Coordinates of C-alpha atoms in Angstrom, one line a residue:
M1 CA 0.0 0.0 0.0
Q2 CA 1.4 3.3 -1.0
S3 CA 1.4 6.0 1.6
E4 CA 0.5 9.6 0.8
T5 CA 3.0 12.3 1.5
T6 CA 1.9 15.7 2.7
T7 CA 4.0 18.7 2.3
A8 CA 3.9 21.5 4.9
T9 CA 3.2 24.9 3.5
T10 CA 5.6 27.5 4.7
P11 CA 3.7 30.7 5.6
D12 CA 4.6 33.8 3.8
R13 CA 5.9 36.1 6.5
T14 CA 7.0 38.8 4.1
S15 CA 3.5 40.1 3.4
P16 CA 1.0 41.3 6.0
P17 CA -2.3 39.4 6.1
D18 CA -5.4 40.9 4.6
V19 CA -7.4 43.1 6.9
H20 CA -11.2 43.0 6.5
E21 CA -13.6 45.6 7.8
F22 CA -16.3 44.6 10.3
S23 CA -19.8 44.4 8.9
G24 CA -23.2 43.6 10.2
L25 CA -22.6 44.2 14.0
T26 CA -26.0 43.7 15.7
L27 CA -26.9 43.4 19.3
P28 CA -29.1 40.3 20.0
G29 CA -32.6 40.8 21.3
S30 CA -33.6 40.4 24.9
N31 CA -36.9 39.7 26.8
H32 CA -38.4 42.0 29.4
T33 CA -41.0 41.3 32.1
V34 CA -42.1 42.9 35.4
L35 CA -42.5 40.4 38.3
S36 CA -45.3 40.5 40.8
N37 CA -43.1 42.3 43.4
G38 CA -42.0 45.1 41.0
I39 CA -38.6 43.6 39.9
K40 CA -38.0 44.4 36.2
L41 CA -36.4 41.3 34.7
T42 CA -34.4 41.3 31.5
T43 CA -33.3 38.0 30.0
L44 CA -30.7 37.5 27.3
D45 CA -30.2 33.9 26.0
N46 CA -26.8 34.0 24.3
G47 CA -23.6 32.1 24.4
A48 CA -22.3 28.5 24.0
Q49 CA -20.9 27.8 27.5
P50 CA -23.3 26.4 30.1
V51 CA -23.0 29.4 32.5
Y52 CA -25.2 32.3 33.5
R53 CA -24.9 35.6 35.3
L54 CA -27.6 37.3 37.3
T55 CA -27.2 41.0 38.1
L56 CA -29.4 43.1 40.3
R57 CA -29.1 46.9 40.2
W58 CA -30.6 49.4 42.6
D59 CA -30.8 53.1 41.8
G60 CA -28.9 55.2 44.3
G61 CA -25.2 55.0 45.1
N62 CA -22.4 56.7 47.0
L63 CA -23.3 60.2 45.8
D64 CA -26.9 59.8 46.8
T65 CA -26.2 59.0 50.4
P66 CA -25.5 61.5 53.2
C67 CA -22.5 59.4 54.3
Q68 CA -20.9 58.2 51.1
E69 CA -18.7 55.6 52.9
V70 CA -21.7 53.6 54.2
P71 CA -22.7 51.9 50.9
Q72 CA -19.1 51.1 50.3
V73 CA -18.8 49.3 53.6
M74 CA -22.2 47.6 53.0
A75 CA -20.9 46.2 49.7
A76 CA -17.9 44.8 51.5
V77 CA -19.8 42.9 54.2
I78 CA -23.2 42.1 52.9
N79 CA -22.2 38.4 52.2
E80 CA -20.7 37.9 55.6
G81 CA -23.7 36.4 57.2
T82 CA -27.5 36.1 57.2
D83 CA -30.1 35.0 59.7
R84 CA -29.5 31.4 58.6
H85 CA -25.8 31.1 57.4
N86 CA -22.6 32.7 58.5
G87 CA -20.0 34.0 56.0
A88 CA -18.0 30.8 55.9
E89 CA -21.1 28.7 55.1
I90 CA -22.1 31.1 52.4
A91 CA -18.7 30.9 50.8
E92 CA -18.7 27.1 51.0
I93 CA -22.0 26.8 49.3
L94 CA -20.9 29.0 46.4
E95 CA -17.6 27.3 46.0
Y96 CA -19.1 23.8 46.1
N97 CA -21.5 24.7 43.2
G98 CA -18.8 26.5 41.1
A99 CA -20.3 29.9 41.7
W100 CA -19.2 33.3 42.9
T101 CA -20.7 36.7 43.7
R102 CA -19.7 40.3 43.5
Y103 CA -21.2 43.3 45.3
E104 CA -20.3 46.9 44.5
S105 CA -21.5 50.4 45.2
S106 CA -20.8 53.0 42.5
A107 CA -21.6 56.7 42.1
H108 CA -25.3 56.2 41.5
Y109 CA -26.0 52.5 41.7
F110 CA -25.6 49.4 44.0
G111 CA -25.0 46.1 42.2
A112 CA -25.2 42.5 43.2
T113 CA -24.0 39.9 40.7
L114 CA -24.0 36.1 40.8
F115 CA -22.0 33.9 38.3
G116 CA -23.1 30.3 38.2
L117 CA -23.4 27.0 36.2
T118 CA -26.6 26.6 34.2
A119 CA -26.9 23.0 35.5
R120 CA -26.7 23.9 39.2
P121 CA -28.8 26.9 39.9
G122 CA -31.0 25.9 42.9
E123 CA -28.8 26.1 46.0
V124 CA -26.8 29.0 44.6
L125 CA -29.9 31.1 43.8
D126 CA -31.2 30.3 47.3
I127 CA -28.1 31.6 49.1
F128 CA -27.8 34.6 46.8
T129 CA -31.3 35.9 47.4
E130 CA -31.0 35.0 51.1
V131 CA -27.9 37.3 51.3
L132 CA -29.9 40.1 49.7
S133 CA -33.0 39.6 51.8
S134 CA -31.7 38.9 55.3
P135 CA -28.1 40.0 55.9
V136 CA -27.2 40.6 59.6
F137 CA -24.0 42.7 59.2
P138 CA -22.1 41.2 62.3
D139 CA -20.6 44.0 64.3
E140 CA -17.1 42.5 64.4
V141 CA -17.1 41.9 60.6
V142 CA -18.3 45.4 59.8
T143 CA -15.7 46.9 62.0
A144 CA -12.9 44.8 60.5
R145 CA -13.9 45.6 56.9
R146 CA -14.4 49.2 57.7
D147 CA -10.9 49.4 59.2
K148 CA -9.5 47.8 56.1
L149 CA -11.3 50.2 53.7
A150 CA -10.0 53.1 55.9
A151 CA -6.4 51.9 55.5
Q152 CA -6.8 51.5 51.8
C153 CA -8.2 55.0 51.6
R154 CA -5.3 56.4 53.6
T155 CA -2.8 54.8 51.2
S156 CA -4.7 55.9 48.1
R157 CA -4.9 59.5 49.3
E158 CA -1.1 59.7 49.3
K159 CA -0.9 59.1 45.5
I160 CA -0.4 62.2 43.4
T161 CA -3.3 61.1 41.1
S162 CA -5.6 61.2 44.1
K163 CA -4.3 64.6 45.3
V164 CA -5.1 66.2 42.0
Q165 CA -8.7 65.1 42.3
D166 CA -8.9 67.1 45.6
I167 CA -8.8 70.3 43.6
F168 CA -10.1 69.0 40.2
L169 CA -13.5 67.8 41.4
P170 CA -14.5 71.0 43.3
M171 CA -13.5 73.0 40.2
T172 CA -15.8 71.1 38.0
Y173 CA -18.8 70.4 40.3
G174 CA -18.7 73.0 43.0
A175 CA -17.1 72.6 46.4
D176 CA -20.3 71.5 48.2
A177 CA -21.4 69.0 45.5
P178 CA -21.6 65.3 46.4
K179 CA -19.4 64.7 43.4
A180 CA -16.6 66.8 44.9
H181 CA -16.6 64.8 48.2
R182 CA -13.3 63.1 48.8
S183 CA -13.4 60.2 51.3
T184 CA -10.8 60.1 54.1
D185 CA -9.8 57.3 56.5
R186 CA -11.6 59.3 59.2
D187 CA -14.8 59.2 57.2
F188 CA -14.7 55.4 56.9
M189 CA -13.8 55.1 60.6
G190 CA -17.0 57.0 61.4
V191 CA -19.2 54.3 59.9
T192 CA -20.9 52.1 62.5
P193 CA -22.7 48.7 62.0
E194 CA -26.0 50.3 62.8
M195 CA -25.5 52.9 60.0
V196 CA -24.9 50.1 57.6
R197 CA -28.1 48.2 58.7
N198 CA -30.1 51.4 58.5
H199 CA -28.8 52.1 55.0
Y200 CA -29.7 48.5 53.9
R201 CA -33.3 49.0 55.2
R202 CA -33.7 52.3 53.3
H203 CA -32.1 51.1 50.1
L204 CA -31.9 47.4 49.2
K205 CA -34.9 46.3 51.3
A206 CA -37.0 49.3 50.4
T207 CA -37.0 49.3 46.6
P208 CA -37.3 46.5 43.9
P209 CA -34.1 46.4 41.7
R210 CA -33.7 45.8 38.0
A211 CA -32.6 42.2 37.3
Y212 CA -30.6 41.0 34.3
L213 CA -30.2 37.3 33.5
A214 CA -27.7 36.5 30.8
G215 CA -25.9 33.4 29.4
R216 CA -26.9 30.1 28.1
L217 CA -30.4 30.0 29.5
T218 CA -32.9 27.1 29.7
P219 CA -36.6 27.4 30.5
E220 CA -35.9 25.6 33.7
L221 CA -33.2 28.1 34.7
V222 CA -35.4 31.1 33.9
A223 CA -38.2 29.6 35.9
E224 CA -35.9 29.0 38.9
V225 CA -34.6 32.6 38.8
T226 CA -38.1 34.0 38.4
R227 CA -39.4 32.1 41.4
R228 CA -36.5 33.1 43.6
L229 CA -36.8 36.8 42.6
E230 CA -40.5 36.9 43.1
A231 CA -40.1 35.5 46.6
M232 CA -38.1 38.6 47.6
T233 CA -40.1 41.2 49.6
F234 CA -39.6 44.9 49.9
E235 CA -40.7 47.3 52.6
P236 CA -40.4 51.0 52.0
V237 CA -39.0 52.8 55.1
G238 CA -38.9 56.6 55.4
N239 CA -37.2 58.3 52.4
P240 CA -35.8 55.7 50.1
V241 CA -32.4 56.2 48.5
E242 CA -32.8 57.8 45.1
I243 CA -30.5 59.3 42.4
H244 CA -29.8 63.0 42.9
S245 CA -27.8 64.1 39.9
V246 CA -25.7 67.3 40.3
A247 CA -25.1 69.5 37.3
P248 CA -21.5 70.9 37.0
Q249 CA -21.0 74.2 38.8
F250 CA -17.8 75.6 37.5
N251 CA -15.5 77.4 40.0
P252 CA -16.3 81.1 39.7
E253 CA -12.9 82.0 41.2
G254 CA -11.0 80.8 38.1
D255 CA -10.2 78.0 35.8
F256 CA -6.7 77.1 37.1
R257 CA -5.6 75.6 40.4
R258 CA -2.3 74.2 41.6
L259 CA -1.7 72.1 44.7
T260 CA 1.9 72.0 46.0
V261 CA 3.1 68.6 47.1
D262 CA 6.7 69.2 48.3
D263 CA 7.9 65.6 48.3
S264 CA 6.4 64.6 44.9
L265 CA 8.7 63.6 42.1
Q266 CA 5.9 63.8 39.6
S267 CA 3.1 66.2 38.8
A268 CA -0.5 65.1 38.0
I269 CA -2.4 67.1 35.4
K270 CA -6.2 67.0 34.8
I271 CA -8.1 69.3 32.4
A272 CA -11.8 69.3 32.0
I273 CA -13.5 71.0 29.0
P274 CA -17.3 71.1 29.2
T275 CA -19.1 70.2 26.1
I276 CA -22.2 68.7 24.5
G277 CA -24.2 65.8 25.9
R278 CA -25.6 62.6 24.4
D279 CA -28.7 64.3 23.1
N280 CA -26.8 66.5 20.7
P281 CA -26.6 65.1 17.1
D282 CA -22.9 65.8 17.0
Y283 CA -22.1 63.7 20.1
E284 CA -21.1 60.5 18.3
T285 CA -18.8 62.5 15.9
L286 CA -17.2 64.3 18.9
R287 CA -16.8 61.0 20.6
L288 CA -14.7 59.8 17.6
A289 CA -12.8 63.1 17.6
S290 CA -11.9 62.6 21.3
V291 CA -10.5 59.1 20.5
A292 CA -8.3 60.6 17.7
F293 CA -7.2 63.3 20.1
G294 CA -6.2 61.2 23.1
G295 CA -8.2 58.0 23.3
H296 CA -5.6 55.4 22.1
F297 CA -1.9 54.8 21.8
G298 CA -1.7 56.3 18.3
S299 CA -3.6 59.4 19.3
R300 CA -2.3 62.9 18.6
L301 CA -1.6 63.6 22.3
M302 CA 0.3 60.3 22.7
Q303 CA 2.3 60.8 19.5
N304 CA 3.4 64.3 20.4
I305 CA 3.7 64.4 24.2
R306 CA 4.9 60.8 24.7
E307 CA 6.6 59.6 21.5
D308 CA 8.0 62.9 20.2
K309 CA 8.7 65.0 23.3
G310 CA 9.1 62.2 25.9
Y311 CA 7.3 64.3 28.6
T312 CA 5.2 61.4 29.9
Y313 CA 4.7 57.6 29.8
G314 CA 1.1 58.1 28.9
I315 CA -1.6 60.8 28.4
S316 CA -5.3 60.2 27.7
A317 CA -8.4 62.2 26.7
Q318 CA -11.9 60.8 27.0
L319 CA -15.4 62.1 26.7
A320 CA -17.0 61.5 30.1
T321 CA -20.8 61.6 30.3
L322 CA -23.0 60.8 33.3
P323 CA -26.8 61.1 33.5
G324 CA -27.8 64.6 34.4
E325 CA -24.2 65.7 35.1
G326 CA -23.2 67.2 31.8
S327 CA -20.4 66.1 29.5
F328 CA -16.6 66.8 29.7
L329 CA -13.6 66.1 27.6
V330 CA -11.2 65.0 30.4
I331 CA -7.4 65.1 29.7
S332 CA -5.2 63.3 32.3
C333 CA -1.5 62.6 32.6
Q334 CA 1.5 62.5 35.0
T335 CA 4.8 64.1 34.2
D336 CA 8.1 65.2 35.7
N337 CA 7.7 68.4 37.7
G338 CA 10.0 70.2 35.2
F339 CA 7.9 69.3 32.2
V340 CA 4.5 70.7 33.4
D341 CA 4.6 73.9 31.4
G342 CA 5.7 72.0 28.3
V343 CA 2.9 69.5 28.6
L344 CA 0.3 72.3 29.0
S345 CA 1.7 74.1 26.0
E346 CA 1.5 71.0 23.8
I347 CA -2.0 70.1 24.9
N348 CA -3.2 73.5 23.9
S349 CA -1.3 73.2 20.6
E350 CA -2.9 69.8 19.9
C351 CA -6.3 71.2 20.7
G352 CA -5.8 73.8 18.0
R353 CA -4.4 71.3 15.5
M354 CA -7.4 69.0 15.9
A355 CA -9.6 71.8 14.7
S356 CA -7.3 73.2 12.0
E357 CA -5.5 70.1 10.6
P358 CA -7.9 67.3 9.7
L359 CA -6.8 63.7 10.4
S360 CA -4.7 61.9 7.7
D361 CA -6.3 58.9 5.9
E362 CA -4.1 56.7 8.1
E363 CA -5.3 58.3 11.3
L364 CA -8.9 58.2 10.3
T365 CA -8.7 54.6 9.4
G366 CA -7.1 53.8 12.7
V367 CA -9.8 55.5 14.7
R368 CA -12.6 53.9 12.6
R369 CA -11.1 50.4 13.1
L370 CA -10.6 51.0 16.9
I371 CA -14.2 52.0 17.4
L372 CA -15.6 49.1 15.3
S373 CA -13.3 46.7 17.1
A374 CA -14.6 48.0 20.4
L375 CA -18.2 47.5 19.2
A376 CA -17.4 44.0 18.0
G377 CA -15.9 43.3 21.5
V378 CA -19.3 44.1 23.0
L379 CA -20.5 40.9 21.2
D380 CA -17.8 38.7 22.7
S381 CA -20.0 37.2 25.4
P382 CA -23.5 37.4 26.8
F383 CA -22.0 39.1 29.8
S384 CA -20.4 41.9 27.8
I385 CA -23.6 42.4 25.9
C386 CA -25.5 42.6 29.1
D387 CA -23.0 45.1 30.6
Y388 CA -23.5 47.3 27.5
M389 CA -27.3 47.1 27.9
I390 CA -27.1 48.0 31.5
S391 CA -24.7 51.0 30.9
Q392 CA -26.9 52.4 28.1
Q393 CA -30.0 52.1 30.2
E394 CA -28.4 53.8 33.2
L395 CA -27.2 56.6 30.9
G396 CA -30.7 57.1 29.7
Q397 CA -29.9 55.7 26.2
S398 CA -31.5 53.0 24.1
T399 CA -29.5 50.2 22.5
G400 CA -30.0 52.1 19.3
S401 CA -26.9 54.1 20.3
Y402 CA -24.9 50.9 19.3
L403 CA -26.0 51.3 15.7
R404 CA -25.6 55.1 15.7
L405 CA -22.0 54.9 16.8
Q406 CA -21.3 52.1 14.2
E407 CA -22.8 54.2 11.4
T408 CA -20.9 57.3 12.5
A409 CA -17.6 55.4 12.5
R410 CA -18.3 54.1 9.0
R411 CA -19.3 57.4 7.4
V412 CA -17.5 60.1 9.3
T413 CA -14.9 62.2 7.5
A414 CA -11.8 63.9 8.8
A415 CA -13.5 67.2 8.1
D416 CA -16.4 66.2 10.3
L417 CA -14.1 65.4 13.2
A418 CA -12.3 68.7 12.8
R419 CA -15.5 70.6 12.7
A420 CA -16.9 68.9 15.8
F421 CA -13.7 69.7 17.7
S422 CA -13.8 73.3 16.5
N423 CA -17.4 73.9 17.5
H424 CA -17.7 72.0 20.7
I425 CA -14.2 71.9 22.3
L426 CA -12.0 74.7 21.1
P427 CA -14.0 77.7 22.3
N428 CA -15.0 76.3 25.7
Q429 CA -13.5 76.9 29.1
H430 CA -10.5 74.8 30.1
L431 CA -10.5 73.9 33.8
T432 CA -7.0 72.9 34.7
A433 CA -5.8 71.3 38.0
I434 CA -2.2 70.4 38.8
A435 CA -0.8 68.6 41.8
G436 CA 3.0 68.4 42.3
K437 CA 6.1 70.2 43.3

């Protein structure tokens, strides 16, 4: 019998591979229902792996609470004991079933997330909803976690990037705004177990959350989740925690502040430029312009200030938008104390160049591909898709923004980006904060 001989093909490493543009990027559909207790449940059946994620989101976060440190402590200790299980038992149940949880308090939201195996939902869902329905917040655990958060805060406040925020946030939001509050270790040490329990009663126990179930879903899993969620009860107590957005209130005393830090080898620079919000038809175009300006490694700020001048290891600019709080182009970097004036000069120069010198074809192609790659990345997993849906909902946007950004990236011209920067960035006030020696 004659054997066949196969010849290995040597790859051609002298020519780059063909690059194809993304096309047909579409978010999958989801289902929505309101449960009998008021929980709004969104389900997304997507993905090949037999796993799921259940996320619960409550409106109201750190900025919406008189003591902003309380919800942060609550997030750190909520899974450390219920009226039926202690923290070790809760951890053992989750680990045995291949599941894990995450609790977090952000500016305007509190989130609880469960990751689990599609085939083993029962015991895991029971313990997850038990933690959210009947936590006991043991005194000794609250005190220990509070002390740890205080120590972490104390260490973080020593960083130059934290010190610049001490002057930057009051400039952009007003000295008395919740957004300008800067937690200290003393603030954390003032949190008591009873404050945490009271906040839980006014927040998680008082208001039904939004729930998002994503992954490889079966009818049985959806039924199990629905049954557990509907069994949760809510009891309004006093004034519930609600979102209180604060509009920017720019510092009337000036648009430049410097904080002297005698022992610092580096200076941190932050610049905020107020601009249009998401409801403006130019917003998506300006978003692409901000990426070209300072949103990736090949951006104009990086090429000039890092690559050409060597003033910094990295500089970034991003369009920051929060619901009800306006929109900013925020520029951030660290540099040697002796290079501060040079960095500020080059930032101003690049602002002018963005408006007067349109992107080259190569620059525009790079920005377009970067945006489309990021949009394609949203589709990587059911969890990333769900994260996108949550973020858009909490920003007051529909999932139609996904298609709008995609179409803008495909059709925008270099002249469009220059015009957006000229109209919405160049003439606006620059709020500059510097911390360093």
